[in-house]
Amino acid sequence: PYQVETPWVIGGDGHLGFSQTYLDNWEKGGQSAISSLVVLKGYANYKRADSKIKWDNSGEIRNGWVRPGGKEEELQKNDDKFEITSRFGVSAYKKWYYSSEFTFNTQLFNGYVYPKKDHPDPISGFLAPSRLFFKIGMEYKPSKDFSLLLSPLTLKNVYVRDTTRYDQTKFGIDANSNSFWEPGLNADIYFKKSLKDNISYETKYKMFINYKRPFQKFDLNWENNISVKLNQFIDMRFLLHLIYDDDVKYPVYSATTGDKIGEKTKLQIKEYFSIGFTYKINHNVTHSKRMP
């Protein structure tokens, strides 16, 4: 006799959203604009019923562009993300796992201060910067919709590939270097909930505390996603993304003179609302084995 197994579950979804506004002789004023957003997510997870090992892999590409004012205006980027994550676990006790994780993220295209004609030099780009985290700790995963990873042994790396074109000091890197490593404590929370049959909420919370200055230096990255499925191929998506990165500094100017008086870390906020086409894939990879 043979038994059929499905150790690998592979899937993902793609979303293409856009909006367009055209104004001509409009009494109330305003500006024409067209924007687009592409989101691609994928995963490949391994878990056998008779094994203590699990291996979760995921990736995400997100890219958005907007052209305000018509064809004569420059195309501007408003979203850019490339991230891959691989988490390996060995069962410890019930829903707890000894776990290690590798996470890498960067962007695909150059970022500018717009209008670009006034600021021609890019402020960021592909591998400028990139952030890599290597984590060792314990994961609590009672279901596929919730996980908590506590990593007391975490290494964070920030890297800029070309320091002649990009200013690495904006990302906390010394002027005579192109990268740095720092140890710390990391906490990751993932939660997904179906609010109704066609409405789902997903959140990802990550916090990194630097051991060198634990009460002064920390990072926070919190994504909140709401998806409303209108029909089989069309949905609405809302994203609220908050980032606090102590390594990223912003200039501070005097309120009276307008001169730069220093730099400080600020809370980064991103929000978007999109309606577009979506397509999901969910595939179980099966194989059979001989029963004893």
PDB file of C-alpha atoms in Angstrom, residues 65-285:
ATOM      1  CA  TRP A  65       4.136  54.882  -9.758  1.00  0.00           C
ATOM      2  CA  VAL A  66       2.191  58.103 -10.172  1.00  0.00           C
ATOM      3  CA  ARG A  67       2.227  60.754 -12.903  1.00  0.00           C
ATOM      4  CA  PRO A  68       0.611  63.988 -11.667  1.00  0.00           C
ATOM      5  CA  GLY A  69      -0.576  66.674 -14.067  1.00  0.00           C
ATOM      6  CA  GLY A  70      -0.590  64.753 -17.345  1.00  0.00           C
ATOM      7  CA  LYS A  71       1.984  63.495 -19.846  1.00  0.00           C
ATOM      8  CA  GLU A  72       4.260  66.527 -19.552  1.00  0.00           C
ATOM      9  CA  GLU A  73       4.943  65.843 -15.847  1.00  0.00           C
ATOM     10  CA  GLU A  74       7.624  63.441 -14.618  1.00  0.00           C
ATOM     11  CA  LEU A  75       6.819  59.914 -13.494  1.00  0.00           C
ATOM     12  CA  GLN A  76       7.249  59.573  -9.730  1.00  0.00           C
ATOM     13  CA  LYS A  77       7.713  56.489  -7.582  1.00  0.00           C
ATOM     14  CA  ASN A  78       5.491  56.112  -4.536  1.00  0.00           C
ATOM     15  CA  ASP A  79       6.103  52.488  -3.497  1.00  0.00           C
ATOM     16  CA  ASP A  80       9.027  50.082  -3.850  1.00  0.00           C
ATOM     17  CA  LYS A  81       9.718  46.905  -1.882  1.00  0.00           C
ATOM     18  CA  PHE A  82      11.625  43.665  -2.449  1.00  0.00           C
ATOM     19  CA  GLU A  83      11.749  41.204   0.463  1.00  0.00           C
ATOM     20  CA  ILE A  84      12.484  37.514   0.939  1.00  0.00           C
ATOM     21  CA  THR A  85      12.160  35.551   4.183  1.00  0.00           C
ATOM     22  CA  SER A  86      13.135  31.992   5.067  1.00  0.00           C
ATOM     23  CA  ARG A  87      12.322  30.496   8.481  1.00  0.00           C
ATOM     24  CA  PHE A  88      13.446  27.019   9.565  1.00  0.00           C
ATOM     25  CA  GLY A  89      12.068  25.330  12.679  1.00  0.00           C
ATOM     26  CA  VAL A  90      12.420  22.138  14.676  1.00  0.00           C
ATOM     27  CA  SER A  91       9.620  21.147  17.022  1.00  0.00           C
ATOM     28  CA  ALA A  92      10.437  21.753  20.685  1.00  0.00           C
ATOM     29  CA  TYR A  93       7.185  21.398  22.651  1.00  0.00           C
ATOM     30  CA  LYS A  94       3.636  21.322  21.289  1.00  0.00           C
ATOM     31  CA  LYS A  95       3.312  24.530  19.197  1.00  0.00           C
ATOM     32  CA  TRP A  96       6.808  25.822  20.017  1.00  0.00           C
ATOM     33  CA  TYR A  97       9.771  25.498  17.649  1.00  0.00           C
ATOM     34  CA  TYR A  98      13.496  26.097  17.838  1.00  0.00           C
ATOM     35  CA  SER A  99      13.792  28.513  14.916  1.00  0.00           C
ATOM     36  CA  SER A 100      16.188  30.476  12.766  1.00  0.00           C
ATOM     37  CA  GLU A 101      15.259  33.061  10.151  1.00  0.00           C
ATOM     38  CA  PHE A 102      16.925  34.900   7.306  1.00  0.00           C
ATOM     39  CA  THR A 103      15.277  38.111   6.070  1.00  0.00           C
ATOM     40  CA  PHE A 104      16.543  40.350   3.283  1.00  0.00           C
ATOM     41  CA  ASN A 105      14.917  43.505   1.949  1.00  0.00           C
ATOM     42  CA  THR A 106      15.803  46.345  -0.401  1.00  0.00           C
ATOM     43  CA  GLN A 107      14.183  48.276  -3.266  1.00  0.00           C
ATOM     44  CA  LEU A 108      14.347  47.787  -7.038  1.00  0.00           C
ATOM     45  CA  PHE A 109      14.463  51.355  -8.409  1.00  0.00           C
ATOM     46  CA  ASN A 110      16.156  54.619  -7.525  1.00  0.00           C
ATOM     47  CA  GLY A 111      14.393  56.971  -5.146  1.00  0.00           C
ATOM     48  CA  TYR A 112      14.496  60.764  -5.571  1.00  0.00           C
ATOM     49  CA  VAL A 113      13.346  63.950  -3.927  1.00  0.00           C
ATOM     50  CA  TYR A 114      10.820  65.311  -6.437  1.00  0.00           C
ATOM     51  CA  PRO A 115      10.843  67.312  -8.658  1.00  0.00           C
ATOM     52  CA  LYS A 116      13.845  65.365  -9.943  1.00  0.00           C
ATOM     53  CA  LYS A 117      15.082  68.260 -12.092  1.00  0.00           C
ATOM     54  CA  ASP A 118      15.851  70.169  -8.875  1.00  0.00           C
ATOM     55  CA  HIS A 119      17.323  67.096  -7.123  1.00  0.00           C
ATOM     56  CA  PRO A 120      18.953  64.940  -9.837  1.00  0.00           C
ATOM     57  CA  ASP A 121      20.954  62.703  -7.486  1.00  0.00           C
ATOM     58  CA  PRO A 122      19.192  59.584  -6.153  1.00  0.00           C
ATOM     59  CA  ILE A 123      18.788  59.258  -2.402  1.00  0.00           C
ATOM     60  CA  SER A 124      18.345  55.458  -2.495  1.00  0.00           C
ATOM     61  CA  GLY A 125      18.349  52.555  -4.945  1.00  0.00           C
ATOM     62  CA  PHE A 126      18.804  48.818  -5.429  1.00  0.00           C
ATOM     63  CA  LEU A 127      21.048  47.544  -2.588  1.00  0.00           C
ATOM     64  CA  ALA A 128      21.280  51.149  -1.398  1.00  0.00           C
ATOM     65  CA  PRO A 129      20.440  50.353   1.230  1.00  0.00           C
ATOM     66  CA  SER A 130      19.771  46.664   1.805  1.00  0.00           C
ATOM     67  CA  ARG A 131      18.949  45.258   5.221  1.00  0.00           C
ATOM     68  CA  LEU A 132      19.667  41.697   6.283  1.00  0.00           C
ATOM     69  CA  PHE A 133      18.570  40.033   9.514  1.00  0.00           C
ATOM     70  CA  PHE A 134      19.733  36.658  10.801  1.00  0.00           C
ATOM     71  CA  LYS A 135      17.735  35.481  13.813  1.00  0.00           C
ATOM     72  CA  ILE A 136      17.944  32.539  16.226  1.00  0.00           C
ATOM     73  CA  GLY A 137      15.257  31.956  18.833  1.00  0.00           C
ATOM     74  CA  MET A 138      11.913  30.342  19.600  1.00  0.00           C
ATOM     75  CA  GLU A 139       8.709  30.482  17.569  1.00  0.00           C
ATOM     76  CA  TYR A 140       5.173  29.918  18.806  1.00  0.00           C
ATOM     77  CA  LYS A 141       2.910  28.933  15.904  1.00  0.00           C
ATOM     78  CA  PRO A 142      -0.494  27.494  16.915  1.00  0.00           C
ATOM     79  CA  SER A 143      -1.925  27.952  13.396  1.00  0.00           C
ATOM     80  CA  LYS A 144      -1.044  29.219   9.936  1.00  0.00           C
ATOM     81  CA  ASP A 145      -2.715  32.554  10.800  1.00  0.00           C
ATOM     82  CA  PHE A 146      -0.621  33.430  13.853  1.00  0.00           C
ATOM     83  CA  SER A 147       3.042  33.225  14.780  1.00  0.00           C
ATOM     84  CA  LEU A 148       5.323  34.814  17.372  1.00  0.00           C
ATOM     85  CA  LEU A 149       9.093  34.657  16.918  1.00  0.00           C
ATOM     86  CA  LEU A 150      11.367  35.799  19.761  1.00  0.00           C
ATOM     87  CA  SER A 151      15.029  35.996  18.721  1.00  0.00           C
ATOM     88  CA  PRO A 152      17.456  36.986  21.490  1.00  0.00           C
ATOM     89  CA  LEU A 153      20.321  36.258  19.089  1.00  0.00           C
ATOM     90  CA  THR A 154      19.869  38.560  16.078  1.00  0.00           C
ATOM     91  CA  LEU A 155      22.372  40.156  13.735  1.00  0.00           C
ATOM     92  CA  LYS A 156      21.356  43.146  11.608  1.00  0.00           C
ATOM     93  CA  ASN A 157      23.356  44.271   8.581  1.00  0.00           C
ATOM     94  CA  VAL A 158      22.852  47.493   6.603  1.00  0.00           C
ATOM     95  CA  TYR A 159      24.722  47.738   3.286  1.00  0.00           C
ATOM     96  CA  VAL A 160      25.091  50.319   0.489  1.00  0.00           C
ATOM     97  CA  ARG A 161      26.659  48.997  -2.713  1.00  0.00           C
ATOM     98  CA  ASP A 162      27.837  52.343  -4.216  1.00  0.00           C
ATOM     99  CA  THR A 163      28.893  55.033  -1.748  1.00  0.00           C
ATOM    100  CA  THR A 164      29.940  57.433  -4.525  1.00  0.00           C
ATOM    101  CA  ARG A 165      26.381  57.656  -5.854  1.00  0.00           C
ATOM    102  CA  TYR A 166      24.408  57.199  -2.623  1.00  0.00           C
ATOM    103  CA  ASP A 167      25.068  58.870   0.726  1.00  0.00           C
ATOM    104  CA  GLN A 168      25.526  55.941   3.107  1.00  0.00           C
ATOM    105  CA  THR A 169      25.549  58.211   6.183  1.00  0.00           C
ATOM    106  CA  LYS A 170      21.775  58.736   5.726  1.00  0.00           C
ATOM    107  CA  PHE A 171      21.326  55.095   6.751  1.00  0.00           C
ATOM    108  CA  GLY A 172      23.591  55.136   9.814  1.00  0.00           C
ATOM    109  CA  ILE A 173      26.742  53.914   8.029  1.00  0.00           C
ATOM    110  CA  ASP A 174      30.072  55.627   8.750  1.00  0.00           C
ATOM    111  CA  ALA A 175      31.477  57.903   6.067  1.00  0.00           C
ATOM    112  CA  ASN A 176      34.498  55.609   5.524  1.00  0.00           C
ATOM    113  CA  SER A 177      32.478  52.378   5.228  1.00  0.00           C
ATOM    114  CA  ASN A 178      29.686  50.864   3.150  1.00  0.00           C
ATOM    115  CA  SER A 179      28.058  48.619   5.795  1.00  0.00           C
ATOM    116  CA  PHE A 180      27.720  47.821   9.471  1.00  0.00           C
ATOM    117  CA  TRP A 181      26.628  44.950  11.710  1.00  0.00           C
ATOM    118  CA  GLU A 182      24.872  45.235  15.052  1.00  0.00           C
ATOM    119  CA  PRO A 183      23.571  42.614  17.530  1.00  0.00           C
ATOM    120  CA  GLY A 184      20.180  42.784  19.154  1.00  0.00           C
ATOM    121  CA  LEU A 185      16.883  41.293  20.249  1.00  0.00           C
ATOM    122  CA  ASN A 186      14.175  40.806  17.628  1.00  0.00           C
ATOM    123  CA  ALA A 187      10.445  40.131  17.969  1.00  0.00           C
ATOM    124  CA  ASP A 188       8.181  39.221  15.024  1.00  0.00           C
ATOM    125  CA  ILE A 189       4.398  38.901  15.161  1.00  0.00           C
ATOM    126  CA  TYR A 190       2.197  37.748  12.286  1.00  0.00           C
ATOM    127  CA  PHE A 191      -1.595  37.653  12.502  1.00  0.00           C
ATOM    128  CA  LYS A 192      -4.332  37.172   9.928  1.00  0.00           C
ATOM    129  CA  LYS A 193      -8.072  37.270  10.542  1.00  0.00           C
ATOM    130  CA  SER A 194     -11.143  36.909   8.330  1.00  0.00           C
ATOM    131  CA  LEU A 195     -13.486  39.677   9.445  1.00  0.00           C
ATOM    132  CA  LYS A 196     -16.207  38.535   7.029  1.00  0.00           C
ATOM    133  CA  ASP A 197     -16.405  36.100   4.130  1.00  0.00           C
ATOM    134  CA  ASN A 198     -14.925  38.701   1.759  1.00  0.00           C
ATOM    135  CA  ILE A 199     -12.910  40.880   4.192  1.00  0.00           C
ATOM    136  CA  SER A 200      -9.563  39.926   5.703  1.00  0.00           C
ATOM    137  CA  TYR A 201      -7.064  41.717   7.954  1.00  0.00           C
ATOM    138  CA  GLU A 202      -3.345  40.926   8.060  1.00  0.00           C
ATOM    139  CA  THR A 203      -0.661  42.489  10.233  1.00  0.00           C
ATOM    140  CA  LYS A 204       3.111  42.055  10.474  1.00  0.00           C
ATOM    141  CA  TYR A 205       4.953  43.612  13.415  1.00  0.00           C
ATOM    142  CA  LYS A 206       8.741  43.565  13.766  1.00  0.00           C
ATOM    143  CA  MET A 207      10.848  45.168  16.485  1.00  0.00           C
ATOM    144  CA  PHE A 208      14.634  45.174  16.823  1.00  0.00           C
ATOM    145  CA  ILE A 209      16.423  46.411  19.973  1.00  0.00           C
ATOM    146  CA  ASN A 210      20.144  47.107  19.720  1.00  0.00           C
ATOM    147  CA  TYR A 211      22.141  45.485  22.544  1.00  0.00           C
ATOM    148  CA  LYS A 212      24.785  48.211  22.384  1.00  0.00           C
ATOM    149  CA  ARG A 213      22.283  50.931  23.326  1.00  0.00           C
ATOM    150  CA  PRO A 214      19.101  49.038  24.336  1.00  0.00           C
ATOM    151  CA  PHE A 215      17.269  52.048  25.799  1.00  0.00           C
ATOM    152  CA  GLN A 216      18.219  54.491  23.045  1.00  0.00           C
ATOM    153  CA  LYS A 217      18.381  52.578  19.767  1.00  0.00           C
ATOM    154  CA  PHE A 218      15.562  50.443  18.313  1.00  0.00           C
ATOM    155  CA  ASP A 219      13.703  49.786  15.052  1.00  0.00           C
ATOM    156  CA  LEU A 220       9.993  49.264  14.477  1.00  0.00           C
ATOM    157  CA  ASN A 221       8.311  48.012  11.313  1.00  0.00           C
ATOM    158  CA  TRP A 222       4.525  47.523  11.339  1.00  0.00           C
ATOM    159  CA  GLU A 223       2.383  46.691   8.295  1.00  0.00           C
ATOM    160  CA  ASN A 224      -1.415  46.552   8.383  1.00  0.00           C
ATOM    161  CA  ASN A 225      -3.341  45.247   5.365  1.00  0.00           C
ATOM    162  CA  ILE A 226      -7.094  45.067   4.788  1.00  0.00           C
ATOM    163  CA  SER A 227      -8.388  43.267   1.706  1.00  0.00           C
ATOM    164  CA  VAL A 228     -11.998  43.367   0.503  1.00  0.00           C
ATOM    165  CA  LYS A 229     -12.850  40.833  -2.198  1.00  0.00           C
ATOM    166  CA  LEU A 230     -15.461  42.280  -4.578  1.00  0.00           C
ATOM    167  CA  ASN A 231     -15.602  39.257  -6.881  1.00  0.00           C
ATOM    168  CA  GLN A 232     -13.335  36.480  -8.097  1.00  0.00           C
ATOM    169  CA  PHE A 233     -10.859  38.801  -9.816  1.00  0.00           C
ATOM    170  CA  ILE A 234     -11.351  42.288  -8.323  1.00  0.00           C
ATOM    171  CA  ASP A 235     -10.569  43.459  -4.792  1.00  0.00           C
ATOM    172  CA  MET A 236      -9.898  46.581  -2.750  1.00  0.00           C
ATOM    173  CA  ARG A 237      -6.773  46.884  -0.616  1.00  0.00           C
ATOM    174  CA  PHE A 238      -5.786  49.276   2.138  1.00  0.00           C
ATOM    175  CA  LEU A 239      -2.264  49.468   3.582  1.00  0.00           C
ATOM    176  CA  LEU A 240      -0.960  51.388   6.582  1.00  0.00           C
ATOM    177  CA  HIS A 241       2.799  50.983   7.029  1.00  0.00           C
ATOM    178  CA  LEU A 242       4.697  52.520   9.952  1.00  0.00           C
ATOM    179  CA  ILE A 243       8.510  52.483  10.237  1.00  0.00           C
ATOM    180  CA  TYR A 244      10.773  53.878  12.931  1.00  0.00           C
ATOM    181  CA  ASP A 245      14.436  53.248  12.084  1.00  0.00           C
ATOM    182  CA  ASP A 246      16.929  54.863  14.423  1.00  0.00           C
ATOM    183  CA  ASP A 247      19.661  54.623  11.767  1.00  0.00           C
ATOM    184  CA  VAL A 248      17.739  56.851   9.316  1.00  0.00           C
ATOM    185  CA  LYS A 249      18.056  60.555  10.105  1.00  0.00           C
ATOM    186  CA  TYR A 250      16.147  63.522   8.707  1.00  0.00           C
ATOM    187  CA  PRO A 251      17.374  67.148   8.692  1.00  0.00           C
ATOM    188  CA  VAL A 252      15.960  69.589  11.215  1.00  0.00           C
ATOM    189  CA  TYR A 253      15.714  73.262  10.248  1.00  0.00           C
ATOM    190  CA  SER A 254      15.409  76.388  12.337  1.00  0.00           C
ATOM    191  CA  ALA A 255      11.888  77.852  12.388  1.00  0.00           C
ATOM    192  CA  THR A 256      13.275  81.392  12.313  1.00  0.00           C
ATOM    193  CA  THR A 257      16.250  81.286   9.940  1.00  0.00           C
ATOM    194  CA  GLY A 258      15.481  78.151   7.911  1.00  0.00           C
ATOM    195  CA  ASP A 259      19.058  76.913   8.420  1.00  0.00           C
ATOM    196  CA  LYS A 260      19.810  73.266   9.130  1.00  0.00           C
ATOM    197  CA  ILE A 261      20.457  72.846  12.847  1.00  0.00           C
ATOM    198  CA  GLY A 262      20.742  69.067  13.133  1.00  0.00           C
ATOM    199  CA  GLU A 263      19.244  65.666  12.337  1.00  0.00           C
ATOM    200  CA  LYS A 264      16.823  63.337  14.089  1.00  0.00           C
ATOM    201  CA  THR A 265      14.886  60.120  13.550  1.00  0.00           C
ATOM    202  CA  LYS A 266      11.241  60.477  12.561  1.00  0.00           C
ATOM    203  CA  LEU A 267       8.295  58.113  12.255  1.00  0.00           C
ATOM    204  CA  GLN A 268       7.824  57.089   8.612  1.00  0.00           C
ATOM    205  CA  ILE A 269       4.199  56.675   7.499  1.00  0.00           C
ATOM    206  CA  LYS A 270       2.846  55.185   4.286  1.00  0.00           C
ATOM    207  CA  GLU A 271      -0.825  54.679   3.410  1.00  0.00           C
ATOM    208  CA  TYR A 272      -2.468  53.626   0.186  1.00  0.00           C
ATOM    209  CA  PHE A 273      -5.863  52.538  -1.053  1.00  0.00           C
ATOM    210  CA  SER A 274      -6.142  50.536  -4.271  1.00  0.00           C
ATOM    211  CA  ILE A 275      -8.829  48.837  -6.370  1.00  0.00           C
ATOM    212  CA  GLY A 276      -7.669  46.395  -9.002  1.00  0.00           C
ATOM    213  CA  PHE A 277      -7.352  42.935 -10.431  1.00  0.00           C
ATOM    214  CA  THR A 278      -6.095  40.070  -8.296  1.00  0.00           C
ATOM    215  CA  TYR A 279      -5.252  36.422  -8.913  1.00  0.00           C
ATOM    216  CA  LYS A 280      -4.408  33.774  -6.318  1.00  0.00           C
ATOM    217  CA  ILE A 281      -2.524  30.486  -6.563  1.00  0.00           C
ATOM    218  CA  ASN A 282      -2.555  27.688  -3.984  1.00  0.00           C
ATOM    219  CA  HIS A 283      -0.989  24.371  -4.919  1.00  0.00           C
ATOM    220  CA  ASN A 284      -0.144  21.299  -2.857  1.00  0.00           C
ATOM    221  CA  VAL A 285       2.836  19.294  -4.094  1.00  0.00           C
TER     222      VAL A 285
END
